[in-house]
DNA sequence: AAGTTGACTTTCG
DNA sequence: TCGAAAGCCAACT
């Protein structure tokens, strides 16, 4: 097959994000690692364009904080999903100790 | 073709 | 705990 449209990377990212079980989350770097790459930023870019087609709220930063500009929406979704959250310094974030999903 | 940007990560101070 | 800098990959200009 020789028609790499370039969406190959995006498709892979979306596939992995869609495979994240409910109540769990993955960091951008973890998704990239699952692809065999370190393109955490590229993953974020894909999510910004196609994120609406996948449970984007299950993808958070390595620090446990949700994506920038969508923190409120993400936390609301995560809490509704039963994702283990933790409050630190008055800031709610995902408890990566237990919520981090392994591909 | 080269430089900039981005829903990132990690290390140092 | 916070801030800044370097490293990383893909897309856009």
PDB file of N, CA and C in Angstrom, chain A residues 12-102:
ATOM      1  N   UNK A  12      -4.129   6.680  14.176  1.00  0.00           N
ATOM      2  CA  UNK A  12      -3.556   5.878  15.255  1.00  0.00           C
ATOM      3  C   UNK A  12      -3.827   6.537  16.599  1.00  0.00           C
ATOM      4  N   UNK A  13      -3.627   7.829  16.661  1.00  0.00           N
ATOM      5  CA  UNK A  13      -3.869   8.568  17.907  1.00  0.00           C
ATOM      6  C   UNK A  13      -5.330   8.439  18.321  1.00  0.00           C
ATOM      7  N   UNK A  14      -6.226   8.665  17.389  1.00  0.00           N
ATOM      8  CA  UNK A  14      -7.656   8.599  17.687  1.00  0.00           C
ATOM      9  C   UNK A  14      -8.046   7.198  18.126  1.00  0.00           C
ATOM     10  N   UNK A  15      -7.432   6.212  17.510  1.00  0.00           N
ATOM     11  CA  UNK A  15      -7.742   4.820  17.840  1.00  0.00           C
ATOM     12  C   UNK A  15      -7.359   4.518  19.288  1.00  0.00           C
ATOM     13  N   UNK A  16      -6.199   4.983  19.676  1.00  0.00           N
ATOM     14  CA  UNK A  16      -5.732   4.733  21.040  1.00  0.00           C
ATOM     15  C   UNK A  16      -6.583   5.483  22.053  1.00  0.00           C
ATOM     16  N   UNK A  17      -6.870   6.733  21.779  1.00  0.00           N
ATOM     17  CA  UNK A  17      -7.687   7.535  22.697  1.00  0.00           C
ATOM     18  C   UNK A  17      -9.061   6.903  22.871  1.00  0.00           C
ATOM     19  N   UNK A  18      -9.588   6.387  21.781  1.00  0.00           N
ATOM     20  CA  UNK A  18     -10.912   5.754  21.832  1.00  0.00           C
ATOM     21  C   UNK A  18     -10.847   4.438  22.599  1.00  0.00           C
ATOM     22  N   UNK A  19      -9.658   3.899  22.741  1.00  0.00           N
ATOM     23  CA  UNK A  19      -9.495   2.617  23.434  1.00  0.00           C
ATOM     24  C   UNK A  19      -9.241   2.804  24.924  1.00  0.00           C
ATOM     25  N   UNK A  20      -9.176   4.033  25.361  1.00  0.00           N
ATOM     26  CA  UNK A  20      -8.964   4.275  26.794  1.00  0.00           C
ATOM     27  C   UNK A  20     -10.228   3.908  27.562  1.00  0.00           C
ATOM     28  N   UNK A  21     -10.121   2.997  28.535  1.00  0.00           N
ATOM     29  CA  UNK A  21     -11.287   2.570  29.308  1.00  0.00           C
ATOM     30  C   UNK A  21     -11.864   3.712  30.136  1.00  0.00           C
ATOM     31  N   UNK A  22     -13.132   3.597  30.439  1.00  0.00           N
ATOM     32  CA  UNK A  22     -13.793   4.629  31.230  1.00  0.00           C
ATOM     33  C   UNK A  22     -13.221   4.654  32.654  1.00  0.00           C
ATOM     34  N   UNK A  23     -13.015   5.840  33.152  1.00  0.00           N
ATOM     35  CA  UNK A  23     -12.449   5.973  34.496  1.00  0.00           C
ATOM     36  C   UNK A  23     -10.939   6.003  34.471  1.00  0.00           C
ATOM     37  N   UNK A  24     -10.369   5.945  33.270  1.00  0.00           N
ATOM     38  CA  UNK A  24      -8.888   5.982  33.157  1.00  0.00           C
ATOM     39  C   UNK A  24      -8.494   7.127  32.250  1.00  0.00           C
ATOM     40  N   UNK A  25      -7.225   7.496  32.276  1.00  0.00           N
ATOM     41  CA  UNK A  25      -6.723   8.579  31.429  1.00  0.00           C
ATOM     42  C   UNK A  25      -5.326   8.234  30.913  1.00  0.00           C
ATOM     43  N   UNK A  26      -4.928   8.931  29.888  1.00  0.00           N
ATOM     44  CA  UNK A  26      -3.573   8.748  29.355  1.00  0.00           C
ATOM     45  C   UNK A  26      -2.952  10.114  29.084  1.00  0.00           C
ATOM     46  N   UNK A  27      -1.662  10.180  29.285  1.00  0.00           N
ATOM     47  CA  UNK A  27      -0.968  11.441  29.000  1.00  0.00           C
ATOM     48  C   UNK A  27      -0.646  11.499  27.510  1.00  0.00           C
ATOM     49  N   UNK A  28      -0.463  12.682  26.978  1.00  0.00           N
ATOM     50  CA  UNK A  28      -0.132  12.849  25.554  1.00  0.00           C
ATOM     51  C   UNK A  28       1.124  12.042  25.222  1.00  0.00           C
ATOM     52  N   UNK A  29       2.074  12.102  26.109  1.00  0.00           N
ATOM     53  CA  UNK A  29       3.318  11.365  25.893  1.00  0.00           C
ATOM     54  C   UNK A  29       3.082   9.859  25.897  1.00  0.00           C
ATOM     55  N   UNK A  30       2.133   9.413  26.699  1.00  0.00           N
ATOM     56  CA  UNK A  30       1.826   7.986  26.751  1.00  0.00           C
ATOM     57  C   UNK A  30       1.209   7.529  25.442  1.00  0.00           C
ATOM     58  N   UNK A  31       0.336   8.341  24.889  1.00  0.00           N
ATOM     59  CA  UNK A  31      -0.291   8.011  23.602  1.00  0.00           C
ATOM     60  C   UNK A  31       0.788   7.965  22.521  1.00  0.00           C
ATOM     61  N   UNK A  32       1.667   8.939  22.554  1.00  0.00           N
ATOM     62  CA  UNK A  32       2.757   8.981  21.579  1.00  0.00           C
ATOM     63  C   UNK A  32       3.649   7.759  21.748  1.00  0.00           C
ATOM     64  N   UNK A  33       3.913   7.391  22.973  1.00  0.00           N
ATOM     65  CA  UNK A  33       4.759   6.222  23.247  1.00  0.00           C
ATOM     66  C   UNK A  33       4.096   4.961  22.720  1.00  0.00           C
ATOM     67  N   UNK A  34       2.792   4.900  22.799  1.00  0.00           N
ATOM     68  CA  UNK A  34       2.050   3.740  22.301  1.00  0.00           C
ATOM     69  C   UNK A  34       2.212   3.635  20.788  1.00  0.00           C
ATOM     70  N   UNK A  35       2.485   4.755  20.161  1.00  0.00           N
ATOM     71  CA  UNK A  35       2.684   4.769  18.704  1.00  0.00           C
ATOM     72  C   UNK A  35       4.143   4.522  18.359  1.00  0.00           C
ATOM     73  N   UNK A  36       4.973   4.501  19.372  1.00  0.00           N
ATOM     74  CA  UNK A  36       6.393   4.293  19.127  1.00  0.00           C
ATOM     75  C   UNK A  36       7.097   5.607  18.847  1.00  0.00           C
ATOM     76  N   UNK A  37       6.437   6.710  19.202  1.00  0.00           N
ATOM     77  CA  UNK A  37       7.040   8.020  18.975  1.00  0.00           C
ATOM     78  C   UNK A  37       6.995   8.853  20.250  1.00  0.00           C
ATOM     79  N   UNK A  38       7.695   9.948  20.242  1.00  0.00           N
ATOM     80  CA  UNK A  38       7.649  10.828  21.413  1.00  0.00           C
ATOM     81  C   UNK A  38       6.896  12.105  21.092  1.00  0.00           C
ATOM     82  N   UNK A  39       6.120  12.081  20.026  1.00  0.00           N
ATOM     83  CA  UNK A  39       5.455  13.292  19.550  1.00  0.00           C
ATOM     84  C   UNK A  39       4.258  13.669  20.421  1.00  0.00           C
ATOM     85  N   UNK A  40       4.527  13.955  21.669  1.00  0.00           N
ATOM     86  CA  UNK A  40       3.435  14.346  22.566  1.00  0.00           C
ATOM     87  C   UNK A  40       2.746  15.587  22.016  1.00  0.00           C
ATOM     88  N   UNK A  41       3.511  16.507  21.481  1.00  0.00           N
ATOM     89  CA  UNK A  41       2.933  17.743  20.949  1.00  0.00           C
ATOM     90  C   UNK A  41       2.136  17.459  19.689  1.00  0.00           C
ATOM     91  N   UNK A  42       2.607  16.563  18.891  1.00  0.00           N
ATOM     92  CA  UNK A  42       1.887  16.215  17.664  1.00  0.00           C
ATOM     93  C   UNK A  42       0.554  15.573  18.027  1.00  0.00           C
ATOM     94  N   UNK A  43       0.552  14.779  19.088  1.00  0.00           N
ATOM     95  CA  UNK A  43      -0.688  14.163  19.556  1.00  0.00           C
ATOM     96  C   UNK A  43      -1.682  15.257  19.948  1.00  0.00           C
ATOM     97  N   UNK A  44      -1.203  16.232  20.675  1.00  0.00           N
ATOM     98  CA  UNK A  44      -2.061  17.346  21.088  1.00  0.00           C
ATOM     99  C   UNK A  44      -2.629  18.072  19.892  1.00  0.00           C
ATOM    100  N   UNK A  45      -1.833  18.212  18.855  1.00  0.00           N
ATOM    101  CA  UNK A  45      -2.294  18.903  17.657  1.00  0.00           C
ATOM    102  C   UNK A  45      -3.402  18.104  16.988  1.00  0.00           C
ATOM    103  N   UNK A  46      -3.222  16.800  16.926  1.00  0.00           N
ATOM    104  CA  UNK A  46      -4.252  15.934  16.333  1.00  0.00           C
ATOM    105  C   UNK A  46      -5.548  16.051  17.131  1.00  0.00           C
ATOM    106  N   UNK A  47      -5.430  16.055  18.432  1.00  0.00           N
ATOM    107  CA  UNK A  47      -6.610  16.159  19.288  1.00  0.00           C
ATOM    108  C   UNK A  47      -7.336  17.480  19.058  1.00  0.00           C
ATOM    109  N   UNK A  48      -6.570  18.518  18.833  1.00  0.00           N
ATOM    110  CA  UNK A  48      -7.170  19.844  18.619  1.00  0.00           C
ATOM    111  C   UNK A  48      -8.005  19.859  17.349  1.00  0.00           C
ATOM    112  N   UNK A  49      -7.658  18.982  16.404  1.00  0.00           N
ATOM    113  CA  UNK A  49      -8.373  18.963  15.117  1.00  0.00           C
ATOM    114  C   UNK A  49      -9.451  17.882  15.070  1.00  0.00           C
ATOM    115  N   UNK A  50      -9.137  16.725  15.626  1.00  0.00           N
ATOM    116  CA  UNK A  50     -10.068  15.603  15.560  1.00  0.00           C
ATOM    117  C   UNK A  50     -10.564  15.173  16.936  1.00  0.00           C
ATOM    118  N   UNK A  51     -10.137  15.892  17.950  1.00  0.00           N
ATOM    119  CA  UNK A  51     -10.488  15.524  19.327  1.00  0.00           C
ATOM    120  C   UNK A  51     -11.984  15.382  19.531  1.00  0.00           C
ATOM    121  N   UNK A  52     -12.764  16.148  18.790  1.00  0.00           N
ATOM    122  CA  UNK A  52     -14.215  16.091  18.965  1.00  0.00           C
ATOM    123  C   UNK A  52     -14.790  14.742  18.586  1.00  0.00           C
ATOM    124  N   UNK A  53     -14.006  13.891  17.961  1.00  0.00           N
ATOM    125  CA  UNK A  53     -14.508  12.573  17.535  1.00  0.00           C
ATOM    126  C   UNK A  53     -14.110  11.489  18.527  1.00  0.00           C
ATOM    127  N   UNK A  54     -13.387  11.876  19.575  1.00  0.00           N
ATOM    128  CA  UNK A  54     -12.943  10.894  20.573  1.00  0.00           C
ATOM    129  C   UNK A  54     -13.096  11.476  21.979  1.00  0.00           C
ATOM    130  N   UNK A  55     -13.097  10.618  22.996  1.00  0.00           N
ATOM    131  CA  UNK A  55     -13.169  11.090  24.398  1.00  0.00           C
ATOM    132  C   UNK A  55     -11.917  11.847  24.786  1.00  0.00           C
ATOM    133  N   UNK A  56     -11.751  13.062  24.292  1.00  0.00           N
ATOM    134  CA  UNK A  56     -10.560  13.871  24.504  1.00  0.00           C
ATOM    135  C   UNK A  56     -10.316  14.170  25.979  1.00  0.00           C
ATOM    136  N   UNK A  57     -11.359  14.136  26.804  1.00  0.00           N
ATOM    137  CA  UNK A  57     -11.196  14.457  28.224  1.00  0.00           C
ATOM    138  C   UNK A  57     -10.416  13.351  28.936  1.00  0.00           C
ATOM    139  N   UNK A  58     -10.296  12.179  28.292  1.00  0.00           N
ATOM    140  CA  UNK A  58      -9.508  11.106  28.907  1.00  0.00           C
ATOM    141  C   UNK A  58      -8.033  11.283  28.613  1.00  0.00           C
ATOM    142  N   UNK A  59      -7.697  12.297  27.855  1.00  0.00           N
ATOM    143  CA  UNK A  59      -6.292  12.585  27.560  1.00  0.00           C
ATOM    144  C   UNK A  59      -5.878  13.844  28.319  1.00  0.00           C
ATOM    145  N   UNK A  60      -4.911  13.683  29.200  1.00  0.00           N
ATOM    146  CA  UNK A  60      -4.466  14.808  30.019  1.00  0.00           C
ATOM    147  C   UNK A  60      -2.943  14.937  29.955  1.00  0.00           C
ATOM    148  N   UNK A  61      -2.429  15.969  30.589  1.00  0.00           N
ATOM    149  CA  UNK A  61      -0.966  16.133  30.580  1.00  0.00           C
ATOM    150  C   UNK A  61      -0.310  15.164  31.551  1.00  0.00           C
ATOM    151  N   UNK A  62       0.993  15.078  31.461  1.00  0.00           N
ATOM    152  CA  UNK A  62       1.746  14.153  32.310  1.00  0.00           C
ATOM    153  C   UNK A  62       1.624  14.566  33.771  1.00  0.00           C
ATOM    154  N   UNK A  63       1.313  15.812  34.013  1.00  0.00           N
ATOM    155  CA  UNK A  63       1.180  16.319  35.382  1.00  0.00           C
ATOM    156  C   UNK A  63      -0.174  15.955  35.974  1.00  0.00           C
ATOM    157  N   UNK A  64      -1.083  15.495  35.155  1.00  0.00           N
ATOM    158  CA  UNK A  64      -2.419  15.140  35.620  1.00  0.00           C
ATOM    159  C   UNK A  64      -3.410  16.258  35.353  1.00  0.00           C
ATOM    160  N   UNK A  65      -2.925  17.368  34.825  1.00  0.00           N
ATOM    161  CA  UNK A  65      -3.831  18.477  34.514  1.00  0.00           C
ATOM    162  C   UNK A  65      -4.436  18.288  33.139  1.00  0.00           C
ATOM    163  N   UNK A  66      -5.711  18.604  32.990  1.00  0.00           N
ATOM    164  CA  UNK A  66      -6.377  18.498  31.691  1.00  0.00           C
ATOM    165  C   UNK A  66      -5.835  19.509  30.692  1.00  0.00           C
ATOM    166  N   UNK A  67      -6.256  19.385  29.463  1.00  0.00           N
ATOM    167  CA  UNK A  67      -5.773  20.256  28.386  1.00  0.00           C
ATOM    168  C   UNK A  67      -6.082  21.714  28.667  1.00  0.00           C
ATOM    169  N   UNK A  68      -5.229  22.575  28.175  1.00  0.00           N
ATOM    170  CA  UNK A  68      -5.388  24.012  28.375  1.00  0.00           C
ATOM    171  C   UNK A  68      -6.621  24.527  27.640  1.00  0.00           C
ATOM    172  N   UNK A  69      -7.418  25.341  28.328  1.00  0.00           N
ATOM    173  CA  UNK A  69      -8.602  25.933  27.700  1.00  0.00           C
ATOM    174  C   UNK A  69      -9.832  25.055  27.848  1.00  0.00           C
ATOM    175  N   UNK A  70      -9.646  23.823  28.321  1.00  0.00           N
ATOM    176  CA  UNK A  70     -10.778  22.900  28.449  1.00  0.00           C
ATOM    177  C   UNK A  70     -10.798  22.241  29.802  1.00  0.00           C
ATOM    178  N   UNK A  71     -10.078  22.801  30.752  1.00  0.00           N
ATOM    179  CA  UNK A  71      -9.942  22.212  32.081  1.00  0.00           C
ATOM    180  C   UNK A  71     -11.306  22.001  32.740  1.00  0.00           C
ATOM    181  N   UNK A  72     -12.131  23.027  32.687  1.00  0.00           N
ATOM    182  CA  UNK A  72     -13.449  22.920  33.318  1.00  0.00           C
ATOM    183  C   UNK A  72     -14.262  21.797  32.716  1.00  0.00           C
ATOM    184  N   UNK A  73     -14.312  21.786  31.385  1.00  0.00           N
ATOM    185  CA  UNK A  73     -15.103  20.753  30.676  1.00  0.00           C
ATOM    186  C   UNK A  73     -14.546  19.384  30.977  1.00  0.00           C
ATOM    187  N   UNK A  74     -13.239  19.266  30.945  1.00  0.00           N
ATOM    188  CA  UNK A  74     -12.584  17.967  31.161  1.00  0.00           C
ATOM    189  C   UNK A  74     -12.862  17.463  32.575  1.00  0.00           C
ATOM    190  N   UNK A  75     -12.659  18.295  33.558  1.00  0.00           N
ATOM    191  CA  UNK A  75     -12.877  17.878  34.947  1.00  0.00           C
ATOM    192  C   UNK A  75     -14.326  17.456  35.170  1.00  0.00           C
ATOM    193  N   UNK A  76     -15.228  18.156  34.533  1.00  0.00           N
ATOM    194  CA  UNK A  76     -16.643  17.811  34.690  1.00  0.00           C
ATOM    195  C   UNK A  76     -16.918  16.428  34.109  1.00  0.00           C
ATOM    196  N   UNK A  77     -16.340  16.185  32.935  1.00  0.00           N
ATOM    197  CA  UNK A  77     -16.505  14.878  32.280  1.00  0.00           C
ATOM    198  C   UNK A  77     -15.850  13.796  33.127  1.00  0.00           C
ATOM    199  N   UNK A  78     -14.610  14.043  33.543  1.00  0.00           N
ATOM    200  CA  UNK A  78     -13.847  13.057  34.310  1.00  0.00           C
ATOM    201  C   UNK A  78     -14.594  12.691  35.591  1.00  0.00           C
ATOM    202  N   UNK A  79     -15.122  13.675  36.243  1.00  0.00           N
ATOM    203  CA  UNK A  79     -15.845  13.414  37.488  1.00  0.00           C
ATOM    204  C   UNK A  79     -17.085  12.581  37.200  1.00  0.00           C
ATOM    205  N   UNK A  80     -17.756  12.850  36.079  1.00  0.00           N
ATOM    206  CA  UNK A  80     -18.953  12.098  35.701  1.00  0.00           C
ATOM    207  C   UNK A  80     -18.583  10.664  35.333  1.00  0.00           C
ATOM    208  N   UNK A  81     -17.376  10.465  34.838  1.00  0.00           N
ATOM    209  CA  UNK A  81     -16.929   9.131  34.439  1.00  0.00           C
ATOM    210  C   UNK A  81     -16.433   8.334  35.631  1.00  0.00           C
ATOM    211  N   UNK A  82     -16.191   9.017  36.726  1.00  0.00           N
ATOM    212  CA  UNK A  82     -15.707   8.325  37.919  1.00  0.00           C
ATOM    213  C   UNK A  82     -14.194   8.259  37.944  1.00  0.00           C
ATOM    214  N   UNK A  83     -13.559   9.106  37.184  1.00  0.00           N
ATOM    215  CA  UNK A  83     -12.097   9.128  37.159  1.00  0.00           C
ATOM    216  C   UNK A  83     -11.544   9.604  38.501  1.00  0.00           C
ATOM    217  N   UNK A  84     -10.571   8.905  39.050  1.00  0.00           N
ATOM    218  CA  UNK A  84      -9.963   9.304  40.321  1.00  0.00           C
ATOM    219  C   UNK A  84      -9.337  10.687  40.232  1.00  0.00           C
ATOM    220  N   UNK A  85      -9.915  11.620  40.935  1.00  0.00           N
ATOM    221  CA  UNK A  85      -9.364  12.981  40.930  1.00  0.00           C
ATOM    222  C   UNK A  85      -8.696  13.275  42.264  1.00  0.00           C
ATOM    223  N   UNK A  86      -7.835  14.270  42.258  1.00  0.00           N
ATOM    224  CA  UNK A  86      -7.120  14.642  43.461  1.00  0.00           C
ATOM    225  C   UNK A  86      -6.985  16.161  43.486  1.00  0.00           C
ATOM    226  N   UNK A  87      -7.169  16.726  44.645  1.00  0.00           N
ATOM    227  CA  UNK A  87      -7.068  18.179  44.760  1.00  0.00           C
ATOM    228  C   UNK A  87      -5.723  18.561  45.370  1.00  0.00           C
ATOM    229  N   UNK A  88      -4.998  19.393  44.665  1.00  0.00           N
ATOM    230  CA  UNK A  88      -3.682  19.788  45.174  1.00  0.00           C
ATOM    231  C   UNK A  88      -3.536  21.293  45.019  1.00  0.00           C
ATOM    232  N   UNK A  89      -3.243  21.955  46.089  1.00  0.00           N
ATOM    233  CA  UNK A  89      -3.026  23.409  46.044  1.00  0.00           C
ATOM    234  C   UNK A  89      -4.274  24.119  45.511  1.00  0.00           C
ATOM    235  N   UNK A  90      -5.442  23.572  45.835  1.00  0.00           N
ATOM    236  CA  UNK A  90      -6.682  24.193  45.389  1.00  0.00           C
ATOM    237  C   UNK A  90      -6.958  23.932  43.923  1.00  0.00           C
ATOM    238  N   UNK A  91      -6.169  23.059  43.318  1.00  0.00           N
ATOM    239  CA  UNK A  91      -6.315  22.788  41.885  1.00  0.00           C
ATOM    240  C   UNK A  91      -6.661  21.318  41.687  1.00  0.00           C
ATOM    241  N   UNK A  92      -7.797  21.033  41.064  1.00  0.00           N
ATOM    242  CA  UNK A  92      -8.198  19.640  40.851  1.00  0.00           C
ATOM    243  C   UNK A  92      -7.452  19.053  39.672  1.00  0.00           C
ATOM    244  N   UNK A  93      -6.933  17.874  39.854  1.00  0.00           N
ATOM    245  CA  UNK A  93      -6.240  17.203  38.757  1.00  0.00           C
ATOM    246  C   UNK A  93      -6.483  15.699  38.840  1.00  0.00           C
ATOM    247  N   UNK A  94      -6.109  14.997  37.791  1.00  0.00           N
ATOM    248  CA  UNK A  94      -6.339  13.552  37.750  1.00  0.00           C
ATOM    249  C   UNK A  94      -5.253  12.842  38.558  1.00  0.00           C
ATOM    250  N   UNK A  95      -5.673  11.853  39.309  1.00  0.00           N
ATOM    251  CA  UNK A  95      -4.724  11.078  40.106  1.00  0.00           C
ATOM    252  C   UNK A  95      -4.021  10.060  39.213  1.00  0.00           C
ATOM    253  N   UNK A  96      -2.935  10.486  38.612  1.00  0.00           N
ATOM    254  CA  UNK A  96      -2.208   9.642  37.664  1.00  0.00           C
ATOM    255  C   UNK A  96      -1.677   8.378  38.330  1.00  0.00           C
ATOM    256  N   UNK A  97      -1.567   8.395  39.622  1.00  0.00           N
ATOM    257  CA  UNK A  97      -1.063   7.218  40.351  1.00  0.00           C
ATOM    258  C   UNK A  97      -1.937   6.005  40.084  1.00  0.00           C
ATOM    259  N   UNK A  98      -3.204   6.253  39.900  1.00  0.00           N
ATOM    260  CA  UNK A  98      -4.129   5.128  39.709  1.00  0.00           C
ATOM    261  C   UNK A  98      -4.908   5.223  38.403  1.00  0.00           C
ATOM    262  N   UNK A  99      -5.092   6.432  37.897  1.00  0.00           N
ATOM    263  CA  UNK A  99      -5.932   6.607  36.707  1.00  0.00           C
ATOM    264  C   UNK A  99      -5.130   6.434  35.417  1.00  0.00           C
ATOM    265  N   UNK A 100      -3.816   6.422  35.509  1.00  0.00           N
ATOM    266  CA  UNK A 100      -2.996   6.315  34.305  1.00  0.00           C
ATOM    267  C   UNK A 100      -3.192   4.955  33.629  1.00  0.00           C
ATOM    268  N   UNK A 101      -3.613   4.988  32.386  1.00  0.00           N
ATOM    269  CA  UNK A 101      -3.877   3.748  31.641  1.00  0.00           C
ATOM    270  C   UNK A 101      -2.656   3.325  30.814  1.00  0.00           C
ATOM    271  N   UNK A 102      -2.395   2.018  30.779  1.00  0.00           N
ATOM    272  CA  UNK A 102      -1.251   1.523  30.003  1.00  0.00           C
ATOM    273  C   UNK A 102      -1.743   0.907  28.717  1.00  0.00           C
TER     274      UNK A 102
END
